[in-house]
PDB file of C-alpha atoms in Angstrom:
ATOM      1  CA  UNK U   1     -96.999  46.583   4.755  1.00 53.00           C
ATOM      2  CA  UNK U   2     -94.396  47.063   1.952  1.00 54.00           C
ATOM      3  CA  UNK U   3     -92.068  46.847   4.491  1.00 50.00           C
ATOM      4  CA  UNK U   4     -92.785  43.384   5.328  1.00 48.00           C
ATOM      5  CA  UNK U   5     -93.177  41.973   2.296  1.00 44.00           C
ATOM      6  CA  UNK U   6     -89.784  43.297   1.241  1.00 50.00           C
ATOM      7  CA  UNK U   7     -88.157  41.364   4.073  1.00 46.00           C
ATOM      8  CA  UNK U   8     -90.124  37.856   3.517  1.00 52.00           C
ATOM      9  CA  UNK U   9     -88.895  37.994  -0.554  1.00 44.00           C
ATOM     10  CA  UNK U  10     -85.399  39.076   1.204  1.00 45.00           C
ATOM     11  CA  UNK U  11     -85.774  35.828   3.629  1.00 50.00           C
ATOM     12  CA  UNK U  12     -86.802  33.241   0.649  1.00 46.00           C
ATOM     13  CA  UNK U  13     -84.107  34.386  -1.636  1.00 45.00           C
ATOM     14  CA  UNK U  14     -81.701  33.824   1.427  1.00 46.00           C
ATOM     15  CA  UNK U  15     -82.685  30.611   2.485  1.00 43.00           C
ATOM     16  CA  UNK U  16     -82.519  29.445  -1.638  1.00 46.00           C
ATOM     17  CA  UNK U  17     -79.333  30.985  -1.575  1.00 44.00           C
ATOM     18  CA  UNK U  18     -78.190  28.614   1.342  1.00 42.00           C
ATOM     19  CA  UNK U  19     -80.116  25.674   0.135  1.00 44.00           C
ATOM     20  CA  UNK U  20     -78.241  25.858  -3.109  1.00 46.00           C
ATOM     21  CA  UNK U  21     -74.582  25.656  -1.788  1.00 50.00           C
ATOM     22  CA  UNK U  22     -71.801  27.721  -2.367  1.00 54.00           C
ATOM     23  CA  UNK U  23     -71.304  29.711  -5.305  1.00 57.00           C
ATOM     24  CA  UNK U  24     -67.806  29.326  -6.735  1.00 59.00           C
ATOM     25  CA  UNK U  25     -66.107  31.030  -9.599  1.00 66.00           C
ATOM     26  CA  UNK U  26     -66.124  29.077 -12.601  1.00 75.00           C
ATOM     27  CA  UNK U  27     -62.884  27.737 -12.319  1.00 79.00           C
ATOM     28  CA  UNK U  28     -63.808  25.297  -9.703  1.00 88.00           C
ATOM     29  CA  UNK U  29     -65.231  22.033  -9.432  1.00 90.00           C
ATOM     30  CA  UNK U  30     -66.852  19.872  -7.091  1.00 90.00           C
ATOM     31  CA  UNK U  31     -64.561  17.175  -5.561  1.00 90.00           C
ATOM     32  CA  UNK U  32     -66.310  14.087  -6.719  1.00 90.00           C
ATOM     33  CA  UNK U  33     -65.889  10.932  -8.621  1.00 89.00           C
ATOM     34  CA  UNK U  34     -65.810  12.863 -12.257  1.00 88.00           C
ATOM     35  CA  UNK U  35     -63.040  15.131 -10.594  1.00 88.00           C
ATOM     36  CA  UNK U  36     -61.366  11.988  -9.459  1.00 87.00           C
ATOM     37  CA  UNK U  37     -61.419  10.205 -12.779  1.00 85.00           C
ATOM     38  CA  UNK U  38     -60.076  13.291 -14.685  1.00 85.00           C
ATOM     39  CA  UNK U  39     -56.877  13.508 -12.699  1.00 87.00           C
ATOM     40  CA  UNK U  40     -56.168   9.365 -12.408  1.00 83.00           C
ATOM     41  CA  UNK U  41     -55.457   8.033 -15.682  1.00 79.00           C
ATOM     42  CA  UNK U  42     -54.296   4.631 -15.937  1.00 79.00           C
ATOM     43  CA  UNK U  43     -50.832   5.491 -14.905  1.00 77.00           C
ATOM     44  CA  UNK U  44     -49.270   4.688 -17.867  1.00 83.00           C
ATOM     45  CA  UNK U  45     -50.193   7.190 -20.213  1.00 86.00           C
ATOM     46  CA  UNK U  46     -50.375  10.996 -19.779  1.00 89.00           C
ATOM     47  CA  UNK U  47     -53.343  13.204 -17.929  1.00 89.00           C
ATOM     48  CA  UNK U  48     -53.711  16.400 -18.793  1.00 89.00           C
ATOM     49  CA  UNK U  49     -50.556  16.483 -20.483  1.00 89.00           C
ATOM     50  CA  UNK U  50     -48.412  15.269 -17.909  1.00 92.00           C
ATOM     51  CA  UNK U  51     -46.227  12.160 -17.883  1.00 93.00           C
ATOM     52  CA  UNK U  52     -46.702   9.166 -15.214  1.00 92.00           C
ATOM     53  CA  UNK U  53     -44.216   8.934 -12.175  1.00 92.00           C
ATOM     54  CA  UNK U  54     -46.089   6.161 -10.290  1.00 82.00           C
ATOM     55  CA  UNK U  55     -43.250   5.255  -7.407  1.00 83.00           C
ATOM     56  CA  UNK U  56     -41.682   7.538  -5.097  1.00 89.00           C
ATOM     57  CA  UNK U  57     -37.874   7.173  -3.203  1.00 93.00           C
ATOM     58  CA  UNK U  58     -37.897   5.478   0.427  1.00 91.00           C
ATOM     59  CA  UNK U  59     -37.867   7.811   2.959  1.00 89.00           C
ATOM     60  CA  UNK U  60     -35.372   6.876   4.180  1.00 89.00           C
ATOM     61  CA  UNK U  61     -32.737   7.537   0.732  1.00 92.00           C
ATOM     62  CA  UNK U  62     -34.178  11.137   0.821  1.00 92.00           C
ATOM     63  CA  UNK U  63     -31.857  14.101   3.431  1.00 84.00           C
ATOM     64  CA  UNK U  64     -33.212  14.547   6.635  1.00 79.00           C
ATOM     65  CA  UNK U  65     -30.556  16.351   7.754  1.00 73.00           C
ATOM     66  CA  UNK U  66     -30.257  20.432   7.832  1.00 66.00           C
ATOM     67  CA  UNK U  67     -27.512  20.270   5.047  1.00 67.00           C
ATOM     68  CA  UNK U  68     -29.454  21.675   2.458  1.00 75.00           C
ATOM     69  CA  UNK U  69     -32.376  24.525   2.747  1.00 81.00           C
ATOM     70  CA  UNK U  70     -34.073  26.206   0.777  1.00 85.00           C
ATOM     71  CA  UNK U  71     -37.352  28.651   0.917  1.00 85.00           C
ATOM     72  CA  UNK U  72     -41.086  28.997   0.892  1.00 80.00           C
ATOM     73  CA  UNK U  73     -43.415  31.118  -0.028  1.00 76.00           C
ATOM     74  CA  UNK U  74     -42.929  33.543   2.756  1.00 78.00           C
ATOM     75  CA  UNK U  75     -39.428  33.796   2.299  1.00 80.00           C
ATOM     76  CA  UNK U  76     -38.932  31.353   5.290  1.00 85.00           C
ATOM     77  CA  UNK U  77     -36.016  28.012   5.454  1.00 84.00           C
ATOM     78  CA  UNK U  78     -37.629  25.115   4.571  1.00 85.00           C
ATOM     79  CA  UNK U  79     -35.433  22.053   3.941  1.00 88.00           C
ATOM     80  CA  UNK U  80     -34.901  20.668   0.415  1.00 92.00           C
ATOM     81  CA  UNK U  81     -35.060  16.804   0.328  1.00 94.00           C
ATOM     82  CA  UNK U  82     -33.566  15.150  -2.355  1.00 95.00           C
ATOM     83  CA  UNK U  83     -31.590  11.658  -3.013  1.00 95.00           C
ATOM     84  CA  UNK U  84     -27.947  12.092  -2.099  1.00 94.00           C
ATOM     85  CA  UNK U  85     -26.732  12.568  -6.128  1.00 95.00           C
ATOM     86  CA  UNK U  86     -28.964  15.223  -7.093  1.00 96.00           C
ATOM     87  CA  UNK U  87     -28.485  16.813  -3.119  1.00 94.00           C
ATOM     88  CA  UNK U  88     -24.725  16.499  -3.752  1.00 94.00           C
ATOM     89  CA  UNK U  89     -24.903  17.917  -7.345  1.00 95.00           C
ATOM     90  CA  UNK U  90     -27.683  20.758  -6.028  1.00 96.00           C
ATOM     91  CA  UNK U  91     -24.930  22.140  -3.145  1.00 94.00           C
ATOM     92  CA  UNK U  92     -22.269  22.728  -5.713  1.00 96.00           C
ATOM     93  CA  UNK U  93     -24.507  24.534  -8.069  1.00 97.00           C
ATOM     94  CA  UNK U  94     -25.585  26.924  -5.652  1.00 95.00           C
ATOM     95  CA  UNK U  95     -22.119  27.762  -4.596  1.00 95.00           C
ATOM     96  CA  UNK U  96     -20.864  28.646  -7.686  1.00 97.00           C
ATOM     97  CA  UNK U  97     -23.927  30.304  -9.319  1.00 97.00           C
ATOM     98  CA  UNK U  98     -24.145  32.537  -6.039  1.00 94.00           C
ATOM     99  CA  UNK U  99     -20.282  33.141  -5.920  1.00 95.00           C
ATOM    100  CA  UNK U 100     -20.645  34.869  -9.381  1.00 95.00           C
ATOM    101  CA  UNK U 101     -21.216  39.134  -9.334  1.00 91.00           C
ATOM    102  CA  UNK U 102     -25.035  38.724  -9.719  1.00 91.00           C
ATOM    103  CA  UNK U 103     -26.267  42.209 -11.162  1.00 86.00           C
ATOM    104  CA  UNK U 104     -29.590  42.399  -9.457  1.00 86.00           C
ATOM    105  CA  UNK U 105     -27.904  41.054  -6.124  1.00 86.00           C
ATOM    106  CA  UNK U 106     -30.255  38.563  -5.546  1.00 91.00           C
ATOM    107  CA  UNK U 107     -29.145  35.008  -4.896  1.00 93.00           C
ATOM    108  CA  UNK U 108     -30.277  31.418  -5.754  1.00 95.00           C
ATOM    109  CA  UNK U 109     -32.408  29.365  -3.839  1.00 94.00           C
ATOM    110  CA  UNK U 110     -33.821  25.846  -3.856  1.00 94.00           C
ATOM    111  CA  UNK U 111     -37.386  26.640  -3.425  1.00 93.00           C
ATOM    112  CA  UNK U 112     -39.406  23.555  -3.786  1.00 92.00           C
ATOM    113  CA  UNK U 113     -38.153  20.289  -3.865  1.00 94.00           C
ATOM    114  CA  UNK U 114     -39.198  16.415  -3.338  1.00 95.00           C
ATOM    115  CA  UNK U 115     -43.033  16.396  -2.967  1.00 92.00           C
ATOM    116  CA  UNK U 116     -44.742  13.217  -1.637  1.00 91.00           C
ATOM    117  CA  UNK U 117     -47.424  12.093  -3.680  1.00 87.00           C
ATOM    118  CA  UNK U 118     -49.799  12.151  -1.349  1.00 87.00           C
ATOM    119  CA  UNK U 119     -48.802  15.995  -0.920  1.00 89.00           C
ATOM    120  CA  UNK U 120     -49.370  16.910  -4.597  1.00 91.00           C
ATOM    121  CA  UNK U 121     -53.358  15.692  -4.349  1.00 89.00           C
ATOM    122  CA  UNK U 122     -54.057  18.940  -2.130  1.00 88.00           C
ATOM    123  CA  UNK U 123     -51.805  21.096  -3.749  1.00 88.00           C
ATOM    124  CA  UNK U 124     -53.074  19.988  -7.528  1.00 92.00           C
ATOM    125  CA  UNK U 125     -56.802  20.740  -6.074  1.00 89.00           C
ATOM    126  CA  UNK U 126     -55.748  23.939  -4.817  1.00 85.00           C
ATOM    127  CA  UNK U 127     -58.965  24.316  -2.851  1.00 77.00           C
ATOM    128  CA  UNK U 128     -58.044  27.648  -0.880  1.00 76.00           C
ATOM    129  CA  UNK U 129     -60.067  26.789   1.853  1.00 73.00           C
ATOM    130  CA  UNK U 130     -63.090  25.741   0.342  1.00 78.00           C
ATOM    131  CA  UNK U 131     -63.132  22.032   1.381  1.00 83.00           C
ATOM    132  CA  UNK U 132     -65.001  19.856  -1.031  1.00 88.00           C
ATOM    133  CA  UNK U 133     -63.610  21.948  -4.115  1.00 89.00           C
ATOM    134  CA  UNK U 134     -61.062  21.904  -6.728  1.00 90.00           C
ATOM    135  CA  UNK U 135     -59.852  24.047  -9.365  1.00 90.00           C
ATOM    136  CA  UNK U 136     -60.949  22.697 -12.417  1.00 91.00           C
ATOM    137  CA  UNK U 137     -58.454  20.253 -13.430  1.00 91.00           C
ATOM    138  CA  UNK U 138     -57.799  21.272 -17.331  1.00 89.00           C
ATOM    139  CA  UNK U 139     -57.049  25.074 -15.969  1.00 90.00           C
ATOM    140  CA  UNK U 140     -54.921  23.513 -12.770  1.00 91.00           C
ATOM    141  CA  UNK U 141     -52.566  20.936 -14.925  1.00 90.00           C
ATOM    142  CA  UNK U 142     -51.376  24.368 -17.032  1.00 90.00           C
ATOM    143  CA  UNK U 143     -49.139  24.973 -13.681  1.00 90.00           C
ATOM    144  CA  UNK U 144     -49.333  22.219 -11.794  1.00 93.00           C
ATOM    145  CA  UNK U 145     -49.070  18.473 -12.225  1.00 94.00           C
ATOM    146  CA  UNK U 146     -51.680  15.844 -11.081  1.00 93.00           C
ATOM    147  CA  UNK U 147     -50.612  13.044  -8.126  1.00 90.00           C
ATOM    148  CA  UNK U 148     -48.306   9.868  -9.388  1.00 91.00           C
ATOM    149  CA  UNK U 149     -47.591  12.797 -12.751  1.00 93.00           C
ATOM    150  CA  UNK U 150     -45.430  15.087 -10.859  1.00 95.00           C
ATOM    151  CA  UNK U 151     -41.548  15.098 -11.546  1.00 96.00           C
ATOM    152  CA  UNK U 152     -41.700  15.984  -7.863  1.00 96.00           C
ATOM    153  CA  UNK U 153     -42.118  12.922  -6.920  1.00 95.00           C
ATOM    154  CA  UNK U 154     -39.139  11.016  -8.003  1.00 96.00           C
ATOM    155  CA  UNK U 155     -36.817  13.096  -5.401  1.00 96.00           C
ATOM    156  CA  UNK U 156     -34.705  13.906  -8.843  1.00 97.00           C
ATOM    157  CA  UNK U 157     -36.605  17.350  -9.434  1.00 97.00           C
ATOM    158  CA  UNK U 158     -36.864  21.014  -7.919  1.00 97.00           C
ATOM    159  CA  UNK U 159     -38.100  24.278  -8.138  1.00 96.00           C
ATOM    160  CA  UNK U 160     -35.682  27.215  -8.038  1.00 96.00           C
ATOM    161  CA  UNK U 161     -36.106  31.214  -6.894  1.00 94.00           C
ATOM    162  CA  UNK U 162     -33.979  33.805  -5.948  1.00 94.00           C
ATOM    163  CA  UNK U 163     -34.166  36.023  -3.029  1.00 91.00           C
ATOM    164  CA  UNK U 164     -32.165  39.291  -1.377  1.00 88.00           C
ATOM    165  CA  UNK U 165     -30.252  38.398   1.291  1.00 83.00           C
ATOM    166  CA  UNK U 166     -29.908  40.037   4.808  1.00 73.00           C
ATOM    167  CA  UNK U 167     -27.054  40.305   7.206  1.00 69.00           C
ATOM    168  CA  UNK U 168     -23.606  38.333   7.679  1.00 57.00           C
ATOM    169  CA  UNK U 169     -25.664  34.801   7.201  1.00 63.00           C
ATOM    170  CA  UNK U 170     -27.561  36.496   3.798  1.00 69.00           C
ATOM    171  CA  UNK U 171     -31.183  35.296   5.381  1.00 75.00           C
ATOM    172  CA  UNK U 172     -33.133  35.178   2.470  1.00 82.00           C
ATOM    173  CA  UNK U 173     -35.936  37.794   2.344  1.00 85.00           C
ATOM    174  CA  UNK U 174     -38.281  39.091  -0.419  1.00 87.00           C
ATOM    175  CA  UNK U 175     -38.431  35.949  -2.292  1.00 88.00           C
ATOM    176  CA  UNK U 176     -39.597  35.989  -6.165  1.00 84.00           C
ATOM    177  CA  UNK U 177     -42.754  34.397  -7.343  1.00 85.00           C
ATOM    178  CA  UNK U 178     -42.121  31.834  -9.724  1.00 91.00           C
ATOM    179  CA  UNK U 179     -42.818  33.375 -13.099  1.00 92.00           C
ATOM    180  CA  UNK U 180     -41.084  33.480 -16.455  1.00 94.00           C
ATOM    181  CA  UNK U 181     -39.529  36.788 -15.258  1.00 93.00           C
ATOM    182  CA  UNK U 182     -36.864  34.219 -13.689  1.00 95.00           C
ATOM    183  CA  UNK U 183     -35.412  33.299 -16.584  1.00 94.00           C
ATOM    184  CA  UNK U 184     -34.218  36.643 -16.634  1.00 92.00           C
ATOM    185  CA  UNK U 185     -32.517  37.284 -13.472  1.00 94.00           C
ATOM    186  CA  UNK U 186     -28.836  37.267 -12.973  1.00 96.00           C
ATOM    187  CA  UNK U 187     -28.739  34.058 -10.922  1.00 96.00           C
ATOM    188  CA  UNK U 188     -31.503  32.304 -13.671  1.00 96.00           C
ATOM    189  CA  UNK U 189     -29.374  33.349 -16.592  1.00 96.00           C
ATOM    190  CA  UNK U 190     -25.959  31.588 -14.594  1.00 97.00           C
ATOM    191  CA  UNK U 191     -28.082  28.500 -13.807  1.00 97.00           C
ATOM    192  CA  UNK U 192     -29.001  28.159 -17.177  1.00 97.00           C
ATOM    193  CA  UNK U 193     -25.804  28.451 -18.384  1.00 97.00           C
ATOM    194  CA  UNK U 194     -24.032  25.933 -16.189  1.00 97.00           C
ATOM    195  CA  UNK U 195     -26.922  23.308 -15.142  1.00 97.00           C
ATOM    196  CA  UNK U 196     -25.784  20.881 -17.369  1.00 96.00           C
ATOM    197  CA  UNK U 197     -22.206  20.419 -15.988  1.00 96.00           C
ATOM    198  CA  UNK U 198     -23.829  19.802 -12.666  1.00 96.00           C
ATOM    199  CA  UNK U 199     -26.206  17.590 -14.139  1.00 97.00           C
ATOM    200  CA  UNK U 200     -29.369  19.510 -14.556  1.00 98.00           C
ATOM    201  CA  UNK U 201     -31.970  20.000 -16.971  1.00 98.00           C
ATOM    202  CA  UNK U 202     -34.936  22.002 -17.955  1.00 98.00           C
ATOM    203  CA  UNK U 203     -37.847  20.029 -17.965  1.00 97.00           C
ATOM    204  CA  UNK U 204     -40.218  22.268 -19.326  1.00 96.00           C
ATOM    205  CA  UNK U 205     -38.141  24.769 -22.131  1.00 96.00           C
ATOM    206  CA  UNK U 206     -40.176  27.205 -24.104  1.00 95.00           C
ATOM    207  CA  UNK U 207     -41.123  25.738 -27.853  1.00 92.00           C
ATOM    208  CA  UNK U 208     -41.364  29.186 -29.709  1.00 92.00           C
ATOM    209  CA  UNK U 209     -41.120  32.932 -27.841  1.00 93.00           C
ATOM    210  CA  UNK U 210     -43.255  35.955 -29.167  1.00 92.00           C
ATOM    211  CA  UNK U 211     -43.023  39.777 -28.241  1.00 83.00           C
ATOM    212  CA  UNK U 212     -45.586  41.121 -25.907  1.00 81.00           C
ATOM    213  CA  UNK U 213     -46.979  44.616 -26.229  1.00 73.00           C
ATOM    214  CA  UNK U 214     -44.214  46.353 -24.005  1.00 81.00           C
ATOM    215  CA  UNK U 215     -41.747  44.724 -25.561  1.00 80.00           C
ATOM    216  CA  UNK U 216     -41.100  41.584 -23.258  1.00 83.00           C
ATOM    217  CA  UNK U 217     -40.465  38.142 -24.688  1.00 87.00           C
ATOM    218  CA  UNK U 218     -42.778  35.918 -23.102  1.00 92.00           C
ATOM    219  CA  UNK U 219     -43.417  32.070 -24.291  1.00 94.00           C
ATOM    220  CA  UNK U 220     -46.399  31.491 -26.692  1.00 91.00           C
ATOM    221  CA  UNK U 221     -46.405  27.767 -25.997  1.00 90.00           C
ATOM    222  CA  UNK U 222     -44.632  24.764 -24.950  1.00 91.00           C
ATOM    223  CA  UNK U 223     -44.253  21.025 -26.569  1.00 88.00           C
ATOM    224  CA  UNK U 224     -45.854  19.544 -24.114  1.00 90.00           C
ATOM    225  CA  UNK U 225     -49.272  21.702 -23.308  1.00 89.00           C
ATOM    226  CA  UNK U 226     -47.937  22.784 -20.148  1.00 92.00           C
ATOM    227  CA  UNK U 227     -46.866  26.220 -18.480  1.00 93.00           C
ATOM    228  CA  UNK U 228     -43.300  27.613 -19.304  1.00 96.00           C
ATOM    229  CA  UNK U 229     -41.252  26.720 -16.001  1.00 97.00           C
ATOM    230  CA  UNK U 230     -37.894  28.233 -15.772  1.00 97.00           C
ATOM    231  CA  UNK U 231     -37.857  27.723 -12.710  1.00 97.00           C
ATOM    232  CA  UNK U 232     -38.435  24.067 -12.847  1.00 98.00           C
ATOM    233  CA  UNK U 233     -34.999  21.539 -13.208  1.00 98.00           C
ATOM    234  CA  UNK U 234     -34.760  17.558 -13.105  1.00 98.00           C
ATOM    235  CA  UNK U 235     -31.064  16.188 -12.420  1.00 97.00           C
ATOM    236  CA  UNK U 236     -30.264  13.052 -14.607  1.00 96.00           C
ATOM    237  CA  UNK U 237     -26.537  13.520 -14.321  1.00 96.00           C
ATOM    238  CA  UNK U 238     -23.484  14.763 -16.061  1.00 94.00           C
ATOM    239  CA  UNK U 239     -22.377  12.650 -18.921  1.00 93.00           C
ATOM    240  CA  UNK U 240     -18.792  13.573 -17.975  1.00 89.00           C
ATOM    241  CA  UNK U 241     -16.114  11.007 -19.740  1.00 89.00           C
ATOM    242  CA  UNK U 242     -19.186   8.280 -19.830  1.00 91.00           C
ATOM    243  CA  UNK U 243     -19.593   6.384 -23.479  1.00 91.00           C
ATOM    244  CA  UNK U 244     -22.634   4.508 -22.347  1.00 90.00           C
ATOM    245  CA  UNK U 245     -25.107   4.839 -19.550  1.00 87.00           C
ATOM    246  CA  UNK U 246     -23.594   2.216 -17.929  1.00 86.00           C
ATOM    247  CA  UNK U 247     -20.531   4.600 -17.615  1.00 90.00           C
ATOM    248  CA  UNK U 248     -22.690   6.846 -15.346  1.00 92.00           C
ATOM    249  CA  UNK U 249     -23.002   6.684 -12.016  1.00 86.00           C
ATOM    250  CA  UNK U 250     -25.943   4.576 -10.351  1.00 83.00           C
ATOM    251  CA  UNK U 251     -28.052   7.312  -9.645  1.00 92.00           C
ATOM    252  CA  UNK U 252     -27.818   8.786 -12.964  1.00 95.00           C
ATOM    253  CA  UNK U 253     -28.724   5.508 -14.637  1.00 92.00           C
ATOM    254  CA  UNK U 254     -31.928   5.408 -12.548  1.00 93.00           C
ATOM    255  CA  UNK U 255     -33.190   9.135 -13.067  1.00 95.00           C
ATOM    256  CA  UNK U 256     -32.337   8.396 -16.896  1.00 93.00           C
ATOM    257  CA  UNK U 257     -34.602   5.517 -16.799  1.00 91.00           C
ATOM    258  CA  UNK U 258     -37.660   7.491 -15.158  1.00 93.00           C
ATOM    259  CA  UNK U 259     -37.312  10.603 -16.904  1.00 95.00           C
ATOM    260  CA  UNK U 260     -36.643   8.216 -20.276  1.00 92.00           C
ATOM    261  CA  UNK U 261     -40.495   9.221 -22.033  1.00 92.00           C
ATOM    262  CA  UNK U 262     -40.222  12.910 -20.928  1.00 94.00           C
ATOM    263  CA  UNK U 263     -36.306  13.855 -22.418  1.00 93.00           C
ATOM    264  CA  UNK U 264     -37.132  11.193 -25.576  1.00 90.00           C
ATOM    265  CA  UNK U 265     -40.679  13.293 -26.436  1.00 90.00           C
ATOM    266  CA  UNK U 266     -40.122  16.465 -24.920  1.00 92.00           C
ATOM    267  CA  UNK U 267     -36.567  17.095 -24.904  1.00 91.00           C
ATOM    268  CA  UNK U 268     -34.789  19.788 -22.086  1.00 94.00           C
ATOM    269  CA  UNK U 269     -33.630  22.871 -23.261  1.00 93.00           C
ATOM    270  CA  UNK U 270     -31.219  23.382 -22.072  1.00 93.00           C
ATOM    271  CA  UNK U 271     -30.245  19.826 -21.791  1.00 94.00           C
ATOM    272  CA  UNK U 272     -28.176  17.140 -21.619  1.00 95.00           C
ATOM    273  CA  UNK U 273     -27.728  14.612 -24.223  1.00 92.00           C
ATOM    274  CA  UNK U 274     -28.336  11.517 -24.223  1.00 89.00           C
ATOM    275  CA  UNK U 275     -25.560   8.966 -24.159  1.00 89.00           C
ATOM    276  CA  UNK U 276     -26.240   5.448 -25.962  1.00 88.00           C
ATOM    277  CA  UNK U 277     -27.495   2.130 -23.706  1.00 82.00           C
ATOM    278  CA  UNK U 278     -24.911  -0.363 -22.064  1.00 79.00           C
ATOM    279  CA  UNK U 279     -24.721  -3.790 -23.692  1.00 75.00           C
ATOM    280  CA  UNK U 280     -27.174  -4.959 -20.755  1.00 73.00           C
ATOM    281  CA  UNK U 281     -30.027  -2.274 -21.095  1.00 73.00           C
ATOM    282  CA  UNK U 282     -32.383  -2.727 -23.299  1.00 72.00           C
ATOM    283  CA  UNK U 283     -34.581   0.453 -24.760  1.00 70.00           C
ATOM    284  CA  UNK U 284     -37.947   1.253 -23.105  1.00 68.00           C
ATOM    285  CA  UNK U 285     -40.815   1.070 -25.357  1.00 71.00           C
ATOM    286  CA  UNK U 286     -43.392   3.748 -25.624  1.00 74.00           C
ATOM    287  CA  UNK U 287     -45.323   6.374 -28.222  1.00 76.00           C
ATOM    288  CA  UNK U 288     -44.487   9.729 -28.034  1.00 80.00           C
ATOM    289  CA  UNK U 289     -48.136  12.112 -27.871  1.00 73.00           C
ATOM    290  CA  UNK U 290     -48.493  14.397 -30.314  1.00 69.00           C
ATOM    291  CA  UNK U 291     -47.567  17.986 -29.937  1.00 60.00           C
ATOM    292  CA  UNK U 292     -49.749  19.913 -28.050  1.00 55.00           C
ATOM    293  CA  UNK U 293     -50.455  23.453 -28.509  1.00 49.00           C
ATOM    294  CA  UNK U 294     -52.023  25.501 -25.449  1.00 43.00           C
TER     295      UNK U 294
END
């Protein structure tokens, strides 16, 4: 008799169980309206700490050709779309920072770069195969940007990694994960150094560094309230002999102008600085928010 009652209490909890849904960890969400209004904004002012890019390039501005790769997550060639000045700027980099004696022999790669905005809704949710769900959006921005707030977006912007190489065509294998530990890799410390006469800049620097317990520097916090991306470069263009921006070439004029809030509030470090307005610009107008400590 024990028997059975055993197995009915075992059948009622199991049909609550069901009743009630999935249980998630508690850094998820449901995928409602509150989830919805938490990553939208107004599109003019910051979410979550992240900065408004509301348009993205035509299709058909961005490379479709197989002139430039770069890699995913599984080490595979995946092809890096950008607009033909940052593309043009991004080849040259990666020939000279991987024709340099790189210590740890691993060489840079483009990993991640123009992201449709449409794209960055899934990947911001980062549901893992539990349709319906979302990580909770104040833990998620940390890493990741919201849609229409991702520097992604603009086609200006990518992600680097490096990678061993295999054979006479150096295949990329054994990828790295995109962590602060880049910073310190041969290839990270040549692209830091010479970014800027390409025309790139870190979007996300490090605001103040402490000392972990084995001895590592690691970044206590950024300006901005966001994660510490190395990794993570926007091109606005070489100043080169230019004494205004209308010097600069036409693509450089344009990123300058979308990346204008982000480099006048949270400035690249290593960057590139600003050169004054042409007679015929006039200066956007927008407050800076206030430092934000994470």
């Amino acid at each position: 008799m024990r028997w059975l009652v055993g197995l009915m209490v075992f059948c009622f909890l199991t049909v609550g169980a069901l009743a009630a849904g999935p249980k998630f960890p508690d850094d998820y969400t449901r995928r409602d309206a509150a989830y919805e209004k938490a990553i939208t904004g107004n599109g003019d002012e910051p979410v979550l700490n992240h900065l408004p890019y509301k348009s993205e390039p035509e299709p058909a501005a961005l490379n479709t050709k197989p002139e430039l790769w770069g890699v995913d997550r599984r080490s595979k060639p995946r092809l890096c779309q950008l607009l033909p000045e940052p593309k043009k700027a991004l080849i040259g980099l990666l020939a000279y920072v991987n024709a340099q004696k790189l210590d740890d022999g691993r060489k840079l790669f483009a990993y991640s770069c123009y992201r449709r905005i449409n794209d960055q809704i899934d990947l911001f949710c980062s549901a893992d195969g539990h349709p319906g769900w979302c990580r909770k959006p104040e833990d998620r921005a940390k890493s990741s940007a919201p849609s229409r707030y991702s520097e992604h977006a603009t086609g200006y912007t990518l992600d680097f990694t490096t990678c061993k190489t295999v054979g006479l065509k150096n295949t990329p294998s054994d990828c790295g994960e995109l962590t602060e530990d880049f910073a310190g890799t041969s290839a990270g410390q040549v692209l830091a150094t010479v970014a800027g006469q390409y025309g790139f800049e870190l979007s996300f620097p490090c605001a103040e560094f402490g000392i972990t317990i084995d001895g590592k520097q690691k970044c206590k916090k950024t300006r901005q309230g966001v994660t510490y991306e190395p990794w993570h470069w926007r091109w606005v263009g070489a100043n080169g002999s230019a004494k205004t921006t209308e010097d600069l070439p036409a693509g450089a004029v344009d990123a300058r102008k979308i990346f204008a809030r982000a480099r006048k509030c949270f400035a690249a470090v290593p960057g590139i600085d600003p050169v004054p307005l042409g007679a015929s610009e006039t200066d956007l107008s927008f407050e800076c928010p206030p430092p934000y400590d994470r």
